[in-house]
Amino acid sequence: MTTGEMHRRAEEAIARCRRLALFSEDQGSTRRTFLSSPMRDCYQEIARWLEPFHIPVRVDAAGNLRASYPAAKSGAPKLLVGSHLDTVPNAGAYDGILGVMLAVGLLEALHGRRLPFGIEVVGFSEEEGVRFGTPFIGSRALVGRLDEELLNVQDGQGISVQKAIEEFGLNPAEISQACLSAEYIGYIEFHIEQGPVLEKLGQPLAAVDAIAGQSRLEVTFFGRGNHAGTTPMHLRYDALAGAAEWITAVERRARSTTGLVATVGRIEAKPGATNVIAGEVRLSLDVRHGSDEIRIQAVEDLVEQAQEIARRRGLTARWKTLLEQRAVAMDPFLVAEIERAIGKTGGAPHRMVSGAGHDAMILAEKVPAAMIFLRTPGGISHDPSESVAVEDVEKAIDCGLHLLDQLAASSLIRERM
Ligand SMILES: [Zn+2]
């Protein structure tokens, strides 16, 4: 493909993302949640872009858009390429959507050429967890985990996932048909990094080798509420001062361990008055790392530190684990191939851990999965100012084409034929 064509295709992918951002539940900003009516418009628009291929474009029973580009021979395996089409409220145009537009762009860049495997473009119906408070509804259907329990989860209006599917005109009884069969050989997802790392490194692309595991805890310090004017400093049991000491310990612990991120994002002090020493303080703790061992050790250390601080100050500390999610490794073969493809675009090979969850993490339960991150200007995402550079999208298309050719020539395919 000429550099002129590459540039044109990159500009088109960006323009399509911006066009889809107009399909929104809110006026003046983008919000597109699971099976909302703008989601239908979004599907129709993408189907229109896919018309020149004369391939079947369908919406499966979990609301995922799926379009299958055939292989050179019938009965060949399929590679899934895509990302999600839903958004957060007041969203940017590229989170998720760009991965789907790049999949469409890659098909176009093939100029009708058929590969030893088919390519299925997938646009997941739900990843962000906005409408039902539960993420990955779309991709869970592909691994057979859109189960009864999830179907019964209700949104703010009391509408269940099941009901939402029916109201959209889909049949929940067909959800099992959305599940991936043995013919699928892998899943590739392009996604904006949504962080500052690649920008800092001056690199347009990176291979994601793992999705970080996560621990979420609630930690509470108990002291004694008392009068702020009449209680001398040495006779206080100030829960908020203890919590403050612990917050800086959390930051210190994360800073001293490569790749570890730890955040106290919420704090609630009781009674919460200017002239009262806080008697009870509740905090949130979010800890993430690509290695479960390192993450679990960090959480243990931080809990121990909370107890030590509490003891020293005459307070008590209690904690509750709210979420414990293991790290998910991306497929080593695909990661290596992505790295090689990035090298062919002139980029330096770089691997990184994704601190955020993605559909690839769910797909990895069933098929080899891997991701390619694109540099995110300013590291800004989940905001209307989210952006992407046209040169970086060009590199992504170039990388994608190299990757498809590499996979076509690889033993992964030969063994299956
Ligand atoms: Zn996303």
XYZ file of C-alpha atoms and ligand atoms in Angstrom:
418
model
C 0.000 0.000 0.000
C 1.348 3.454 -0.892
C 2.002 5.975 1.864
C -0.638 8.188 0.240
C -3.252 5.464 0.568
C -2.153 4.677 4.125
C -2.629 8.338 5.040
C -6.045 8.475 3.391
C -7.198 5.322 5.187
C -5.990 6.670 8.535
C -7.870 9.916 7.967
C -10.947 7.930 7.036
C -10.755 5.773 10.187
C -10.591 8.950 12.278
C -13.453 10.594 10.363
C -15.592 7.486 10.902
C -14.908 7.541 14.653
C -15.971 11.185 14.729
C -19.089 10.391 12.707
C -20.101 7.579 15.094
C -19.548 9.903 18.065
C -22.623 11.795 16.832
C -24.822 8.757 17.526
C -25.580 9.532 21.142
C -28.233 9.294 23.839
C -27.262 12.780 25.059
C -27.460 16.014 23.151
C -24.130 17.753 22.652
C -21.994 14.913 24.031
C -21.428 11.225 23.327
C -23.051 8.518 25.420
C -23.928 5.240 23.744
C -24.823 2.423 26.097
C -25.856 -1.197 25.597
C -28.568 -1.616 22.938
C -29.677 2.007 23.125
C -31.327 3.400 20.015
C -28.179 5.283 18.814
C -26.422 1.913 18.957
C -28.775 0.721 16.214
C -27.881 3.764 14.077
C -24.227 3.007 14.710
C -24.654 -0.580 13.453
C -26.459 0.629 10.331
C -23.720 3.112 9.557
C -20.974 0.502 9.909
C -22.984 -1.963 7.802
C -23.126 0.723 5.101
C -19.328 1.032 5.145
C -19.090 -2.736 4.804
C -21.482 -2.915 1.809
C -18.711 -2.918 -0.841
C -17.502 -6.270 0.531
C -20.859 -8.007 -0.066
C -20.340 -9.959 3.148
C -22.939 -10.874 5.749
C -23.161 -8.306 8.556
C -25.196 -9.463 11.520
C -25.967 -8.493 15.084
C -25.742 -11.516 17.380
C -28.167 -12.110 20.255
C -25.910 -10.193 22.666
C -26.022 -7.188 20.348
C -22.499 -7.573 18.966
C -21.946 -6.475 15.373
C -20.211 -9.248 13.428
C -19.102 -9.214 9.806
C -17.260 -12.111 8.293
C -14.731 -11.569 5.483
C -14.099 -14.912 3.809
C -10.808 -16.785 3.556
C -9.179 -17.941 0.328
C -10.697 -21.401 0.802
C -13.908 -22.488 2.494
C -13.676 -24.254 5.836
C -10.665 -22.121 6.824
C -10.251 -20.821 10.387
C -11.229 -17.274 11.394
C -9.399 -14.441 13.091
C -11.468 -11.964 15.120
C -10.472 -8.307 14.929
C -12.329 -5.564 16.750
C -13.177 -3.760 19.973
C -16.265 -2.229 21.609
C -18.840 0.249 20.288
C -20.402 1.431 23.546
C -19.106 4.492 25.382
C -19.003 6.134 28.798
C -21.060 9.327 29.338
C -19.396 12.465 27.930
C -17.065 10.186 25.984
C -14.347 10.740 23.437
C -14.638 9.414 19.893
C -11.922 6.749 19.915
C -12.087 4.520 22.999
C -13.142 1.153 21.564
C -14.567 2.578 18.329
C -11.133 3.089 16.763
C -10.389 -0.626 17.136
C -13.513 -1.469 15.133
C -12.797 1.184 12.489
C -9.248 -0.145 12.113
C -10.649 -3.635 11.551
C -12.879 -2.239 8.764
C -9.917 -0.246 7.387
C -7.743 -3.366 7.316
C -10.330 -5.215 5.228
C -10.375 -2.283 2.788
C -6.594 -2.210 2.649
C -6.563 -5.846 1.534
C -8.104 -4.743 -1.813
C -10.073 -7.967 -2.085
C -7.072 -10.158 -1.326
C -8.063 -13.333 0.546
C -5.926 -14.846 3.274
C -5.625 -18.458 4.472
C -7.992 -17.440 7.290
C -11.197 -15.466 7.332
C -11.392 -12.173 9.238
C -14.401 -11.485 11.398
C -14.870 -7.845 12.331
C -16.470 -7.602 15.762
C -17.969 -4.517 17.414
C -18.864 -5.408 20.994
C -22.168 -4.094 22.279
C -21.030 -3.459 25.838
C -17.665 -3.081 27.527
C -17.833 -0.061 29.819
C -20.452 -1.268 32.319
C -22.330 2.047 32.220
C -25.943 0.902 31.822
C -25.940 -2.173 34.080
C -22.924 -1.523 36.307
C -21.457 -4.765 34.913
C -18.901 -4.547 32.133
C -18.090 -6.842 29.166
C -21.657 -7.990 28.440
C -20.834 -8.258 24.719
C -17.571 -10.159 24.930
C -18.881 -12.416 27.699
C -21.387 -13.804 25.187
C -18.509 -14.910 22.940
C -16.953 -16.998 25.702
C -20.258 -18.434 26.920
C -20.519 -16.341 30.092
C -23.593 -14.224 29.348
C -25.451 -16.381 31.837
C -28.790 -16.286 33.656
C -27.375 -14.183 36.473
C -26.105 -11.509 34.099
C -29.332 -11.595 32.067
C -31.250 -10.715 35.231
C -29.129 -7.675 36.149
C -31.245 -4.507 35.912
C -30.441 -0.971 34.829
C -31.550 2.218 36.631
C -35.001 1.926 35.037
C -35.492 -1.639 36.246
C -34.970 -3.086 32.752
C -33.011 -6.339 32.775
C -30.299 -7.273 30.279
C -32.695 -9.931 29.001
C -35.473 -7.369 28.497
C -33.095 -4.921 26.794
C -32.102 -7.650 24.345
C -35.767 -8.450 23.606
C -36.717 -4.796 23.237
C -33.944 -4.345 20.685
C -35.560 -7.116 18.650
C -33.033 -9.816 19.471
C -33.676 -13.255 20.918
C -32.015 -14.106 24.263
C -32.613 -17.803 23.532
C -29.999 -17.484 20.762
C -27.214 -16.167 22.987
C -25.434 -19.514 22.964
C -25.058 -19.132 19.175
C -22.955 -16.004 19.753
C -20.353 -18.156 21.471
C -17.078 -18.773 19.626
C -16.709 -22.155 17.965
C -13.447 -24.034 17.417
C -12.966 -22.365 14.015
C -11.679 -19.164 15.671
C -7.912 -18.985 15.983
C -7.449 -15.712 17.768
C -8.545 -12.206 18.684
C -6.674 -9.000 17.890
C -7.720 -5.667 19.391
C -6.395 -2.224 18.535
C -7.148 0.272 21.314
C -5.947 3.675 22.398
C -3.612 3.403 25.382
C -5.697 5.834 27.493
C -2.567 6.724 29.413
C 0.633 8.751 29.044
C 3.271 6.012 28.680
C 3.686 5.846 24.877
C 3.629 9.617 24.559
C 6.372 9.857 27.159
C 8.393 7.208 25.277
C 7.795 8.946 21.942
C 6.367 5.773 20.393
C 3.188 5.388 18.378
C 2.455 1.710 19.125
C 3.063 -1.009 21.704
C 2.206 -4.672 22.112
C 0.178 -5.395 25.250
C 1.507 -8.516 26.949
C -0.836 -8.611 29.949
C -3.898 -6.994 31.451
C -3.157 -6.049 35.046
C -4.823 -7.814 37.931
C -6.780 -5.660 40.363
C -7.518 -5.565 44.075
C -10.123 -3.247 45.518
C -10.515 -2.828 49.243
C -12.376 -0.689 51.696
C -10.248 0.320 54.680
C -11.723 1.978 57.766
C -9.886 3.737 60.612
C -11.750 4.073 63.908
C -10.721 6.693 66.472
C -12.740 8.877 68.829
C -14.830 11.825 67.712
C -14.293 14.783 70.021
C -14.262 18.573 70.356
C -11.653 20.227 68.142
C -11.159 23.095 70.601
C -11.026 21.421 73.991
C -9.094 18.205 73.218
C -5.317 18.720 73.462
C -3.236 17.184 70.679
C -1.695 14.465 72.843
C -5.097 13.214 74.017
C -6.643 12.711 70.593
C -7.526 9.585 68.608
C -7.807 11.231 65.217
C -8.942 8.726 62.578
C -8.409 11.194 59.749
C -4.796 11.961 60.681
C -4.145 8.179 60.786
C -5.790 7.748 57.396
C -3.689 10.575 55.972
C -0.503 8.907 57.144
C -1.626 5.675 55.529
C -2.490 7.378 52.209
C 1.076 8.631 51.859
C 2.316 5.122 52.754
C 0.193 3.744 49.878
C 1.785 6.207 47.486
C 5.278 5.415 48.762
C 4.746 1.657 48.433
C 3.558 1.951 44.819
C 6.354 4.335 43.849
C 8.976 1.920 45.145
C 7.757 -1.039 43.028
C 8.129 -1.005 39.235
C 4.805 -1.224 37.448
C 2.717 -1.077 40.618
C -0.123 1.449 40.787
C -2.072 2.047 43.988
C -4.774 4.632 44.506
C -6.882 5.932 47.363
C -9.604 7.584 45.320
C -12.351 8.057 47.885
C -12.382 9.181 51.474
C -15.255 9.738 53.848
C -14.719 11.249 57.286
C -17.317 11.092 60.057
C -18.880 13.159 61.396
C -17.253 15.455 58.823
C -17.472 18.769 60.657
C -14.924 21.589 60.896
C -14.858 21.619 64.681
C -14.952 17.885 65.348
C -12.041 15.421 65.385
C -12.949 12.632 62.934
C -13.964 9.443 64.752
C -14.276 7.224 61.672
C -12.698 7.387 58.236
C -13.480 5.087 55.356
C -11.174 4.882 52.330
C -11.042 3.027 49.036
C -7.906 1.274 47.850
C -7.258 0.195 44.243
C -4.052 -1.778 43.547
C -2.976 -3.075 40.109
C -0.019 -4.913 38.605
C 0.727 -7.315 35.743
C 1.974 -9.875 38.292
C -0.560 -11.263 40.762
C 2.199 -12.130 43.202
C 3.490 -8.552 43.365
C -0.035 -7.134 43.653
C -1.085 -9.515 46.441
C 2.126 -8.841 48.376
C 1.568 -5.086 48.068
C -1.999 -5.380 49.379
C -0.784 -7.475 52.342
C 1.899 -4.913 53.135
C -0.541 -2.018 52.935
C -3.070 -3.715 55.214
C -0.298 -4.445 57.702
C 0.829 -0.837 57.511
C -2.712 0.379 58.220
C -2.744 -1.782 61.348
C 0.676 -0.530 62.437
C -0.344 3.105 62.008
C -3.587 2.450 63.866
C -1.788 0.729 66.780
C 0.730 3.534 67.159
C -2.025 6.171 67.228
C -4.443 4.295 69.490
C -6.866 3.692 66.614
C -8.190 0.488 65.077
C -8.169 -0.394 61.399
C -10.441 -2.792 59.549
C -10.479 -3.811 55.918
C -12.742 -5.575 53.470
C -11.793 -6.964 50.054
C -14.338 -5.888 47.440
C -12.700 -7.191 44.283
C -9.858 -9.527 43.492
C -9.215 -9.963 39.791
C -6.268 -11.907 38.466
C -3.957 -10.581 35.747
C -4.579 -11.998 32.274
C -1.589 -12.786 30.068
C -1.958 -12.103 26.372
C -0.999 -14.916 23.987
C 2.845 -15.017 23.791
C 2.894 -16.014 20.105
C 0.557 -13.186 19.064
C 2.420 -10.682 21.252
C 5.718 -11.620 19.585
C 4.133 -11.335 16.118
C 2.688 -7.917 16.990
C 6.073 -6.779 18.191
C 7.626 -7.966 14.926
C 4.925 -6.161 12.921
C 5.522 -2.944 14.885
C 9.224 -3.315 14.046
C 8.357 -3.433 10.336
C 6.569 -0.073 10.632
C 9.817 1.447 11.885
C 8.738 1.472 15.511
C 10.888 0.233 18.377
C 9.511 -2.920 19.982
C 7.820 -2.108 23.251
C 5.683 -4.294 25.474
C 3.435 -2.999 28.181
C 0.835 -4.068 30.710
C -2.630 -2.611 30.373
C -3.758 -1.083 33.651
C -7.358 -1.064 32.447
C -9.562 -4.037 31.621
C -10.416 -4.735 27.956
C -12.490 -7.181 25.903
C -9.245 -9.028 25.042
C -9.063 -10.103 28.680
C -12.445 -11.865 28.354
C -11.718 -13.343 24.896
C -8.440 -14.769 26.250
C -10.514 -17.309 28.196
C -11.401 -18.975 24.921
C -8.961 -17.982 22.139
C -5.394 -16.670 21.924
C -5.808 -12.899 22.332
C -3.542 -9.878 22.101
C -3.748 -6.107 21.869
C -1.979 -3.232 20.183
C -2.018 0.121 21.966
C -1.937 3.443 20.117
C -0.356 6.506 21.694
C -2.965 8.743 23.347
C -2.187 12.479 23.120
C -1.948 13.925 26.621
C -2.867 10.475 27.939
C -6.459 11.759 27.966
C -9.417 9.411 27.579
C -13.058 9.083 28.717
C -13.357 12.759 27.839
C -14.489 14.634 24.700
C -10.913 15.893 24.232
C -9.688 12.320 23.688
C -7.715 12.235 20.420
C -5.350 10.254 18.250
C -2.712 11.352 15.718
C -3.318 10.487 12.063
C 0.349 9.349 11.740
C -0.190 6.899 14.598
C -3.323 5.491 12.966
C -1.293 5.070 9.746
C 1.274 3.067 11.726
C -1.529 0.976 13.217
C -2.892 0.093 9.754
C 0.617 -0.689 8.527
C 1.243 -2.836 11.604
C -2.118 -4.602 11.116
C -1.329 -5.483 7.492
C 2.116 -6.829 8.406
C 0.541 -8.816 11.213
C -2.071 -10.387 8.908
C 0.646 -11.398 6.434
C 2.831 -12.812 9.198
C -0.056 -14.837 10.605
C -0.941 -16.066 7.103
C 2.597 -17.444 6.782
C 2.814 -18.787 10.325
C 2.588 -22.323 11.666
C -0.529 -21.212 13.558
C -2.366 -21.287 10.236
C -0.479 -24.154 8.554
C -1.318 -26.498 11.423
C -4.979 -25.718 11.030
C -5.207 -26.200 7.262
Zn -12.252 0.852 25.680
